[in-house]
Short mmCIF file of C-alpha atoms and ligand atoms in Angstrom, two decimals:
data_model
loop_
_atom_site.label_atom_id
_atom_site.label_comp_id
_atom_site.label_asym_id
_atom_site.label_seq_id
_atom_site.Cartn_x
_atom_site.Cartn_y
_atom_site.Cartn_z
CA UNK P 1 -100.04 128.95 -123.62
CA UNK P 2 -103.45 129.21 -121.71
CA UNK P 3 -102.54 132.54 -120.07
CA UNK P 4 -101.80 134.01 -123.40
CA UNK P 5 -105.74 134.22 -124.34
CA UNK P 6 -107.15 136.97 -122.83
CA UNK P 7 -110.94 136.57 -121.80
CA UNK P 8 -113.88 137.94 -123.69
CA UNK P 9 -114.69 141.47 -122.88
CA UNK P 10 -118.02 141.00 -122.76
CA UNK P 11 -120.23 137.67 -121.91
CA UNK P 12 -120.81 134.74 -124.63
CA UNK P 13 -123.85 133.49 -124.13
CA UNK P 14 -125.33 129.92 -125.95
CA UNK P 15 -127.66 132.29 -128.15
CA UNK P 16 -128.97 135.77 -128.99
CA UNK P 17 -132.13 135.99 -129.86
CA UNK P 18 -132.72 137.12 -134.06
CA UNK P 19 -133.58 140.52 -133.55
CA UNK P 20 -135.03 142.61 -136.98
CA UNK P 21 -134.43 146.04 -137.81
CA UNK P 22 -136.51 147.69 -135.38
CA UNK P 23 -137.83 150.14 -137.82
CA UNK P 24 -139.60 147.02 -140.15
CA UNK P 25 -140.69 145.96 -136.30
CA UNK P 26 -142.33 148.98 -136.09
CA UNK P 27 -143.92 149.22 -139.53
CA UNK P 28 -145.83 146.44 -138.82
CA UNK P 29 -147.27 147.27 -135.39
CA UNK P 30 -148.59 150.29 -137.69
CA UNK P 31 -151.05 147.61 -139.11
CA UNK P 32 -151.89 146.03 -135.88
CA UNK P 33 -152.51 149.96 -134.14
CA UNK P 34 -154.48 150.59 -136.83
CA UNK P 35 -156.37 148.18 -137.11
CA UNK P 36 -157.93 148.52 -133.69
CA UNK P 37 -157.54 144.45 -133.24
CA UNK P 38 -155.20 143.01 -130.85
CA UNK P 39 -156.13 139.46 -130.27
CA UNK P 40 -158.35 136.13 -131.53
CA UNK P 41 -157.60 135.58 -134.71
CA UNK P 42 -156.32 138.58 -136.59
CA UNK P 43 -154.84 139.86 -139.74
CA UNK P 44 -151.32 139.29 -138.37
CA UNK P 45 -152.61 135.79 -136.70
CA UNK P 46 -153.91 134.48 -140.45
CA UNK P 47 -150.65 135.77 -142.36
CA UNK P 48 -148.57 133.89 -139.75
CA UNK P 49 -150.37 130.68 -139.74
CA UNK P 50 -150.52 130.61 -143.71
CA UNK P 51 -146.27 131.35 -143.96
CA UNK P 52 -145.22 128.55 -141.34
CA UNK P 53 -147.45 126.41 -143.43
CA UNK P 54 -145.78 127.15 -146.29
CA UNK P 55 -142.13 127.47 -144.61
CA UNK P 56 -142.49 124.20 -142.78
CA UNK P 57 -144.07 122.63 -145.93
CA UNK P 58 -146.62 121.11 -143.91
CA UNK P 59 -150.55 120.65 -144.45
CA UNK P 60 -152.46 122.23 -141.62
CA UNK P 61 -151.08 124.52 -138.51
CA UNK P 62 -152.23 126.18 -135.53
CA UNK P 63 -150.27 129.02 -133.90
CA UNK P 64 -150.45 129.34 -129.78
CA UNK P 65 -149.15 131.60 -127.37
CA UNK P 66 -146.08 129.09 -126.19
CA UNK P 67 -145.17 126.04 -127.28
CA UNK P 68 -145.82 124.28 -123.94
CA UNK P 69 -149.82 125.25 -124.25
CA UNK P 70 -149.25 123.78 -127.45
CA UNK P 71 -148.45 120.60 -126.49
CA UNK P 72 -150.82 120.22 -123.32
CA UNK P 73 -153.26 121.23 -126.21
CA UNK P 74 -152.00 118.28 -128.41
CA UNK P 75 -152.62 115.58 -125.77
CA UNK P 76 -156.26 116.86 -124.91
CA UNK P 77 -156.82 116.75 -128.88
CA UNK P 78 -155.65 113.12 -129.42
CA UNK P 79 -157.65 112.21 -126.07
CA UNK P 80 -154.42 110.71 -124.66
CA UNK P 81 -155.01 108.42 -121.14
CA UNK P 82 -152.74 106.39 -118.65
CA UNK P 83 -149.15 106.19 -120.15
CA UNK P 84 -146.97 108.06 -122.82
CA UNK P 85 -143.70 106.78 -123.31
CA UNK P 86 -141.21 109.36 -123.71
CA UNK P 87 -137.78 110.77 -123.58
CA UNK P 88 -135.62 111.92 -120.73
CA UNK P 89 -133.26 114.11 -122.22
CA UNK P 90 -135.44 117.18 -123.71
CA UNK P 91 -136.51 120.49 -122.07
CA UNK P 92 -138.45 119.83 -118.74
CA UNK P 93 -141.95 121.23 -120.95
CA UNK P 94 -142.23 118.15 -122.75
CA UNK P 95 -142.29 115.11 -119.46
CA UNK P 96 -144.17 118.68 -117.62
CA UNK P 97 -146.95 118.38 -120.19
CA UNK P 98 -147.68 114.50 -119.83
CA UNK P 99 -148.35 115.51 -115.93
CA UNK P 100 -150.68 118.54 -116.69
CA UNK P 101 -152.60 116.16 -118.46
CA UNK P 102 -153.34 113.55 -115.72
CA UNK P 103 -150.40 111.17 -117.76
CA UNK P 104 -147.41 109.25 -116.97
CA UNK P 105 -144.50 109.65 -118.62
CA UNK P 106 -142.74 106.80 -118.96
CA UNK P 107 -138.96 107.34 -119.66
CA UNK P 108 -137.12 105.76 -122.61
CA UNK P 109 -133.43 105.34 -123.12
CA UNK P 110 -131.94 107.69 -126.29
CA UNK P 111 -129.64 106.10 -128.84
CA UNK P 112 -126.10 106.99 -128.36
CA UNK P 113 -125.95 108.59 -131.51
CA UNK P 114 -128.68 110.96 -132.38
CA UNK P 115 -129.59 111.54 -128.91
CA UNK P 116 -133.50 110.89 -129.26
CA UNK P 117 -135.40 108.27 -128.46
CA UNK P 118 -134.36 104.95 -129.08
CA UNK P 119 -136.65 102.84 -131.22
CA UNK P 120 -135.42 99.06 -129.98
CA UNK P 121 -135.95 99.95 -126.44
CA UNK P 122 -139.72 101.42 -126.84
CA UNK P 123 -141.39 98.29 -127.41
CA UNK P 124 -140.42 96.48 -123.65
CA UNK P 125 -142.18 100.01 -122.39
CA UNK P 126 -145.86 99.22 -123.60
CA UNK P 127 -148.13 98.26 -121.26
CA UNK P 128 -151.87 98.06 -121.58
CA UNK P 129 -152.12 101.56 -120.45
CA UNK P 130 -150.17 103.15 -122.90
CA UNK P 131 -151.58 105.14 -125.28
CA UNK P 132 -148.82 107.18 -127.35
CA UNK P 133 -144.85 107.99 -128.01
CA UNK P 134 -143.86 111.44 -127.20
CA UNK P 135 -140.81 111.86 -128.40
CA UNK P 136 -138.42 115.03 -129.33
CA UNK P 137 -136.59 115.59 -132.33
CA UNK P 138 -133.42 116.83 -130.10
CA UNK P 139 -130.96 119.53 -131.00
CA UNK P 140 -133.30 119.58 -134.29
CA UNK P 141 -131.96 116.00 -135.13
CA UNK P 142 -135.24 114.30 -136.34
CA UNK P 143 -135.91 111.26 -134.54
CA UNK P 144 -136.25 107.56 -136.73
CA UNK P 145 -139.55 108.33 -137.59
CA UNK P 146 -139.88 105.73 -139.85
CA UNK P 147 -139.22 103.10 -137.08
CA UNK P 148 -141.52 105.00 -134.40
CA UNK P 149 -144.20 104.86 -136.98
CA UNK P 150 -144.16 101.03 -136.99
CA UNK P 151 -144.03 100.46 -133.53
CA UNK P 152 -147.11 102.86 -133.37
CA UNK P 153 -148.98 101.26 -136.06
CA UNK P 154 -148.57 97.72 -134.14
CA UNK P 155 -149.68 99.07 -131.05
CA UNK P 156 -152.39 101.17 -131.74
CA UNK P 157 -150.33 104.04 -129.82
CA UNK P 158 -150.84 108.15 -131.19
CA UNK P 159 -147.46 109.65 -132.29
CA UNK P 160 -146.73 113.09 -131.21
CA UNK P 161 -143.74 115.02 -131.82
CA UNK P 162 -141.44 117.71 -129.53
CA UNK P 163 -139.66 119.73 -132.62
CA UNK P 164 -138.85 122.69 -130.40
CA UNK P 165 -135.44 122.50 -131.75
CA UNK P 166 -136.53 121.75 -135.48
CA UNK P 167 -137.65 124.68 -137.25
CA UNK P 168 -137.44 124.04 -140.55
CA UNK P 169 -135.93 120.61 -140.88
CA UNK P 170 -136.76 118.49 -143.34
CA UNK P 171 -136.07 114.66 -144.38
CA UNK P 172 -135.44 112.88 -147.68
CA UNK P 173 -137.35 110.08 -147.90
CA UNK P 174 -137.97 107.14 -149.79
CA UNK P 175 -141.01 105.93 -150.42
CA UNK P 176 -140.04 101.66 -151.02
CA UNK P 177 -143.21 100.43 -152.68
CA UNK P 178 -143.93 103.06 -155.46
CA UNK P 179 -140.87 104.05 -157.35
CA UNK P 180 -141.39 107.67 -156.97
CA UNK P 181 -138.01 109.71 -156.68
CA UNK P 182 -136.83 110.34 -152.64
CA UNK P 183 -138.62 113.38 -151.71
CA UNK P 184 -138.28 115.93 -148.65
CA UNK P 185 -140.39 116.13 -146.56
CA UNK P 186 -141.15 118.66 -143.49
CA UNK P 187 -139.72 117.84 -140.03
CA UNK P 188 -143.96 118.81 -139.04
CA UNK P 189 -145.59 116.30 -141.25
CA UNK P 190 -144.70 112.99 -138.98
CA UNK P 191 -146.50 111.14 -136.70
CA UNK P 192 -149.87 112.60 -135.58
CA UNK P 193 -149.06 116.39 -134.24
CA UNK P 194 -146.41 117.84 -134.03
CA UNK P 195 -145.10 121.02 -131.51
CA UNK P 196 -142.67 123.84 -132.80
CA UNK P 197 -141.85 126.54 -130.08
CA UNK P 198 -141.25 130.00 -131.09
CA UNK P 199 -139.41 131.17 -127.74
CA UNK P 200 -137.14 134.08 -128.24
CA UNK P 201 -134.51 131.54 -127.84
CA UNK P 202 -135.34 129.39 -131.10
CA UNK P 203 -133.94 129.55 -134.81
CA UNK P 204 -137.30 131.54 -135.89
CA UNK P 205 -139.34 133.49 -132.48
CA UNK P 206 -142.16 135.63 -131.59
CA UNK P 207 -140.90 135.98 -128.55
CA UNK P 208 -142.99 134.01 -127.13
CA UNK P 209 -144.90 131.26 -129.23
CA UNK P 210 -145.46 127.78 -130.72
CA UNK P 211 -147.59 125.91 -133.29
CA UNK P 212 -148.76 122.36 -133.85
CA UNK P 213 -148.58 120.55 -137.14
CA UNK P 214 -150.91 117.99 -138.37
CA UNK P 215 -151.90 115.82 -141.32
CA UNK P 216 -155.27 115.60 -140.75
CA UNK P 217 -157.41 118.47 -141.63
CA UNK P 218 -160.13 117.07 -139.01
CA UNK P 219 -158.29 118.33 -136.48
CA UNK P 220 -157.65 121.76 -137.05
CA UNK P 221 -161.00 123.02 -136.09
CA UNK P 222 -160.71 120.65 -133.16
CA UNK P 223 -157.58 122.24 -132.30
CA UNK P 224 -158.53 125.92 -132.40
CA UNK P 225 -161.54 125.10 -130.34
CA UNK P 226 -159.80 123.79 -127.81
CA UNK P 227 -157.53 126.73 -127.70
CA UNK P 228 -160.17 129.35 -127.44
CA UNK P 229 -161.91 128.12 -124.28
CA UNK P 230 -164.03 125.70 -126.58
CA UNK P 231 -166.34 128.35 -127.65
CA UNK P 232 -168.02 127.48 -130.85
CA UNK P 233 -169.75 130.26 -131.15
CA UNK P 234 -171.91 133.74 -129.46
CA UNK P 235 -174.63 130.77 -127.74
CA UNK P 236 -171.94 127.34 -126.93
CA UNK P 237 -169.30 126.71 -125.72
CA UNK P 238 -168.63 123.20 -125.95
CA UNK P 239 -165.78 121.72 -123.93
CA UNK P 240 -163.68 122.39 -121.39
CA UNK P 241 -160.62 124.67 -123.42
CA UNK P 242 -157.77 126.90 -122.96
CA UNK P 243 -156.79 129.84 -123.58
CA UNK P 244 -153.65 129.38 -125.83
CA UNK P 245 -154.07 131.87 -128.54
CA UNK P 246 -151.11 134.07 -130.01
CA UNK P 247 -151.93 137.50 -129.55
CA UNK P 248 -151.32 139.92 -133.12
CA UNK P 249 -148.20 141.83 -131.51
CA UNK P 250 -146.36 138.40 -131.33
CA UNK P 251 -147.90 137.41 -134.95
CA UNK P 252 -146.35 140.95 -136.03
CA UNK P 253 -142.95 139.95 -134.33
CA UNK P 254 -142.92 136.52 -135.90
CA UNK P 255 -143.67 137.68 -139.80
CA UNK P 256 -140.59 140.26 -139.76
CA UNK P 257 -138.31 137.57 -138.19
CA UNK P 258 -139.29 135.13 -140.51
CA UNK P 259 -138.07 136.87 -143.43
CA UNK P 260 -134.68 137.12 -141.26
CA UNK P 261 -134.70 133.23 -140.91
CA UNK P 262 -132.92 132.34 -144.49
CA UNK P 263 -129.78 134.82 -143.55
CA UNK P 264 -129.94 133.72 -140.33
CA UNK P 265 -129.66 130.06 -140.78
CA UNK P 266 -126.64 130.76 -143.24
CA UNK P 267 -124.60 132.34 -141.28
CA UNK P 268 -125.00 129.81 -138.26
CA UNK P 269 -123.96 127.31 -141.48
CA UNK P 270 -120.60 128.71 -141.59
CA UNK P 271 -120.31 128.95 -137.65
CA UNK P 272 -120.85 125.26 -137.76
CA UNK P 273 -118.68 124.57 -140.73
CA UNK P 274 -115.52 126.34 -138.30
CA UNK P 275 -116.73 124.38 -135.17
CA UNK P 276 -116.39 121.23 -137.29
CA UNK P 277 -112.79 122.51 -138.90
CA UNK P 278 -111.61 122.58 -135.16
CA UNK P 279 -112.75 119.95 -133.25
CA UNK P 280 -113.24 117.06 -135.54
CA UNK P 281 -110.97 114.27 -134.93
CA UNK P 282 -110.29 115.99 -131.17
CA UNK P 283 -109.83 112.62 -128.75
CA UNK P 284 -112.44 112.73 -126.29
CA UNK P 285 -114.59 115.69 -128.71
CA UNK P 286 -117.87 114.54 -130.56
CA UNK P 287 -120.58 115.95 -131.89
CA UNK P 288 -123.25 114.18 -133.91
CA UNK P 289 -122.69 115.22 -137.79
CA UNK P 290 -126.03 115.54 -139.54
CA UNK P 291 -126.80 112.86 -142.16
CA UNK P 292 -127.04 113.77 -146.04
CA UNK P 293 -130.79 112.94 -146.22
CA UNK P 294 -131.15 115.79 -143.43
CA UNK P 295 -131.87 119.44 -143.84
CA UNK P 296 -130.88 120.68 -140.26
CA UNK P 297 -132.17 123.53 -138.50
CA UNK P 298 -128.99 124.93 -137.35
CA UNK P 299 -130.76 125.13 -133.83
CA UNK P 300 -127.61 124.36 -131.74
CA UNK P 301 -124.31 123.20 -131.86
CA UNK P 302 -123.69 120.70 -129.13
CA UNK P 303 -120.47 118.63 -128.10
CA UNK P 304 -120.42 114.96 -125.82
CA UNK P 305 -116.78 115.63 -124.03
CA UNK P 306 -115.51 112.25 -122.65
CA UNK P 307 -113.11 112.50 -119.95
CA UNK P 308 -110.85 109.75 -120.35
CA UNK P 309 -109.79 110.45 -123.76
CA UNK P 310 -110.19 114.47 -123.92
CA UNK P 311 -108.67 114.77 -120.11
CA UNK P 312 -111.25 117.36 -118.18
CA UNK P 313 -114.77 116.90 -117.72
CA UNK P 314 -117.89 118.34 -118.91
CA UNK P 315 -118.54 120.11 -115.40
CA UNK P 316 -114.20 120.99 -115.58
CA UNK P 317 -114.73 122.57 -119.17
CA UNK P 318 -118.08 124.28 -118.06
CA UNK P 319 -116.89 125.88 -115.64
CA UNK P 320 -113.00 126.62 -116.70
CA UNK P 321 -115.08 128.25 -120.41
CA UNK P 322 -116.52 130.81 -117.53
CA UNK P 323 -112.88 132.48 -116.53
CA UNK P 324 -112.95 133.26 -120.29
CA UNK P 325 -116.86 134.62 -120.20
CA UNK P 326 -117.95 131.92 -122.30
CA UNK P 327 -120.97 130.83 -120.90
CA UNK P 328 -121.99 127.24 -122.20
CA UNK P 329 -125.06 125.59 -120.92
CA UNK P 330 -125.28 121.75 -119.41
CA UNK P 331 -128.13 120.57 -122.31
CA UNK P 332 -129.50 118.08 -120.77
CA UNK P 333 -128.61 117.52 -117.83
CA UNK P 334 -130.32 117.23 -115.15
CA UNK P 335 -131.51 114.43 -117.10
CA UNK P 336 -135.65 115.27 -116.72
CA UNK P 337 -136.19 111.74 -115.14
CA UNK P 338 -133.76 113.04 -112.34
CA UNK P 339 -135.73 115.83 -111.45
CA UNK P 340 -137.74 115.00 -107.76
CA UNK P 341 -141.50 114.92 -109.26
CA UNK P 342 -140.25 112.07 -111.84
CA UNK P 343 -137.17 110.25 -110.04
CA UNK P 344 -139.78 107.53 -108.18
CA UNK P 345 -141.25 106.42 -111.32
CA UNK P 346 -140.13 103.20 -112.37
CA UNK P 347 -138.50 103.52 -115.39
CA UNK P 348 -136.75 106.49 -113.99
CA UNK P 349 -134.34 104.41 -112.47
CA UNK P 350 -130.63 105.31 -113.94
CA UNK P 351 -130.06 101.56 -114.35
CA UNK P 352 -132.98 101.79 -117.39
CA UNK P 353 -131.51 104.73 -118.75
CA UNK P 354 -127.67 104.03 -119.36
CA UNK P 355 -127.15 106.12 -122.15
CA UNK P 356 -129.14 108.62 -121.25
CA UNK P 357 -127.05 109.07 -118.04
CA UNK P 358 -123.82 108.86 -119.93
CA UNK P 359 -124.82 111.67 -122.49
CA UNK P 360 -126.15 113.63 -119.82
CA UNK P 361 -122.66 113.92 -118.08
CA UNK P 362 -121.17 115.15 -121.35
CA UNK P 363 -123.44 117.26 -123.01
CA UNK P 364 -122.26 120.52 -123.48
CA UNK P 365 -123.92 123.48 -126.00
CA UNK P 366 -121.51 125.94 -127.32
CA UNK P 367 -122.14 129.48 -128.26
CA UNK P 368 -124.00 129.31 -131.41
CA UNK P 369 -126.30 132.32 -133.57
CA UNK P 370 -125.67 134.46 -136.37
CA UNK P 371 -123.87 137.73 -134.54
CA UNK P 372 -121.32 135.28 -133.23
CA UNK P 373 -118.33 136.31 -135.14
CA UNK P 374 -115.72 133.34 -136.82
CA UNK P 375 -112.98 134.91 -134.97
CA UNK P 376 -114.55 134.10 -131.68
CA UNK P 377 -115.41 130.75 -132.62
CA UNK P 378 -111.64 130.28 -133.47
CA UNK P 379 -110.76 131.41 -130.47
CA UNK P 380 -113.45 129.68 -128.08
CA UNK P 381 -112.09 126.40 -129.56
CA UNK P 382 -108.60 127.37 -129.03
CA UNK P 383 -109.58 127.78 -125.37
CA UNK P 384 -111.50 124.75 -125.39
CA UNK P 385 -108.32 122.96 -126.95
CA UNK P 386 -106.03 124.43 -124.60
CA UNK P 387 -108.15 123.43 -121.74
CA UNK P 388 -106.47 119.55 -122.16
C1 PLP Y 1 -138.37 125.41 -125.80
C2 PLP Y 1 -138.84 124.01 -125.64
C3 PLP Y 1 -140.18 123.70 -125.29
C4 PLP Y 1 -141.15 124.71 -124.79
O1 PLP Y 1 -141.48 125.70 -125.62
P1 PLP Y 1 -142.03 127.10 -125.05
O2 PLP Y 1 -142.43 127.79 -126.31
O3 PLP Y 1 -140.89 127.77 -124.35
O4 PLP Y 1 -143.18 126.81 -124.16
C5 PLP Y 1 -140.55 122.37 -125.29
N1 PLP Y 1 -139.69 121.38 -125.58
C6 PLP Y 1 -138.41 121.63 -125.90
C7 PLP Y 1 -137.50 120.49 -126.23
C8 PLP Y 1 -137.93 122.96 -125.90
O5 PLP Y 1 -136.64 123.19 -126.16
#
């Protein structure tokens, strides 16, 4: 049966990045030639930073040049010190962060489920030094945020949020002691600031890019400050910044892809929907379905394989999904508290991190953006199925 499928001509890859008509591209580089102005806050710059404010429904942004700046830039504005408890399955920007700002990341176990953080096991981590939760809203799952915001609350601690993968999600939620109706809210307007990357390898991109999210309109002049080498103005500069502006070409990039996002994110709906027509109810297949109060992101599509009950491993599948030039990619794994600068830590130790180390070892992301046809998925789970 296996020999029968023929391998694809040319490479599958996890994503492509959302690419707009190159002649709308174009048109709007016109504006940005013509205008003479390439950088610090221009036209392109403001238009930007007003439409993810609108798009992520949220009440104050700042754009930056990458998401990682970004979040180094979010720990200098909170004035984090000493310990920030965080997650070991995410990207290795978000634990890489905590160390460019003189902090230790201490690693938290994920729940089995939604693959973030998990809530029950923060509270053991606190120690007098700690001074915020980093967590990261994985695969564009949001994390409990209701249940971080507690913990925070009770322990003084800042809450700052890694939604790389969560452009665009948004929550229902219930707000117990008025009786207003549930109402959605964006993914950005949790905890204290929040990071969005806008890599070329995200749902929306400029190529290269990011923006934080806050609540509190204090802190956008704060942040934009900080982000422009602290100059106030011609005669001070006032603290010690960076330079983590978006430039107007990548502003110019982001506005024509966001008006791609919408289609986009529909057709990666029905890529999902024939994912989920395949391998649900697969022994030794899962995949974590999103709840109803959930408006995904449609960032990836990821699968846990367990070996016992499916038969191959995640490494087997990985690499047997090559001879058919599917290329899938090991998401998370190296698990980040594996890596050498963070494996002496205490709570690095695998025995801390049980789940963590589980998932890790059967993570697997599948192919999964809009130019990806149905008849490939069909026949990337066939593969997958006749793999067994
Ligand atoms: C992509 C990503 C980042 C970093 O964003 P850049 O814009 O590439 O700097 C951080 N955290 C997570 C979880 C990511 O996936």
């Amino acid at each position: 049966m296996t020999q029968t499928i023929r391998p694809f001509k040319k490479p599958i890859y996890v994503t492509r990045p959302l690419l707009p008509d190159l002649d709308v591209f174009k048109r709007q580089l016109e504006h940005v030639w013509e205008s003479q102005w390439l950088t610090n806050n221009g036209h392109q710059h403001q238009l930007l930073e007003q439409r993810i404010v609108e798009t992520l429904r949220v009440p104050h942004a700042s754009l930056f040049n990458n998401g990682t700046i970004a979040l180094i830039t979010a720990c200098q504005a909170l004035g984090l010190t000493g310990e920030v408890i965080t997650t070991p399955f995410t990207f290795a920007a978000t634990p890489h962060v905590l160390a460019w700002n003189n902090l230790t990341p201490v690693f938290c176990d994920i729940d089995p489920v939604t693959m973030n953080i998990d809530p029950s096991k923060i509270e053991a981590l606190i120690t007098p030094r700690t001074s915020a939760i980093l967590a990261v809203h994985v695969f564009g799952h949001p994390c409990d945020v209701a249940a971080i915001e507690t913990i925070a609350h009770r322990h003084k601690l800042k809450v700052i949020y890694d939604a790389a993968h969560a452009f665009g999600a948004e929550l229902t939620v219930t707000d117990e002691t008025s009786k207003k109706l549930p109402t959605k809210k964006g993914i950005g307007t949790f905890g204290d600031i929040t990071m969005f990357s806008f890599h070329a390898t995200k749902l929306f991109h400029s190529g290269e890019g990011g923006a934080l999210t806050f609540n509190d309109p204090n802190l956008k002049p704060y942040i934009d400050l900080l982000k422009n080498f602290g100059i106030k103005n011609e005669d001070e500069v006032i603290l010690p910044g960076i330079n983590g502006k978006m430039n107007e070409i990548q502003a110019a990039l982001g506005l024509v892809v966001l008006d791609e996002v919408q289609a986009e994110r529909r057709r990666r709906q029905k890529i999902l929907a024939r994912y989920h027509h395949w391998l649900t109810g697969v022994p030794g297949i899962e995949f974590t379905k999103v709840p109803s109060s959930v408006t995904p992101s449609y960032q990836y599509f990821v699968i846990r394989i367990n070996k016992q009950k499916f038969g191959k491993s995640r490494d087997e599948v990985h690499s047997e999904f090559k001879n058919y030039n599917i290329i899938t990619r090991k998401y998370f794994y190296p698990l980040c508290s594996q890596y050498d600068c963070y494996r002496d830590l205490p709570s690095a130790s695998p025995a801390q991190l049980p789940v963590a180390n589980t998932i890790g070892q059967q993570v697997l992301s599948m192919p999964f953006y809009g130019g990806l046809s149905l008849k490939s998925v069909d026949k990337i789970c066939q593969i997958l199925l006749n793999l067994r």
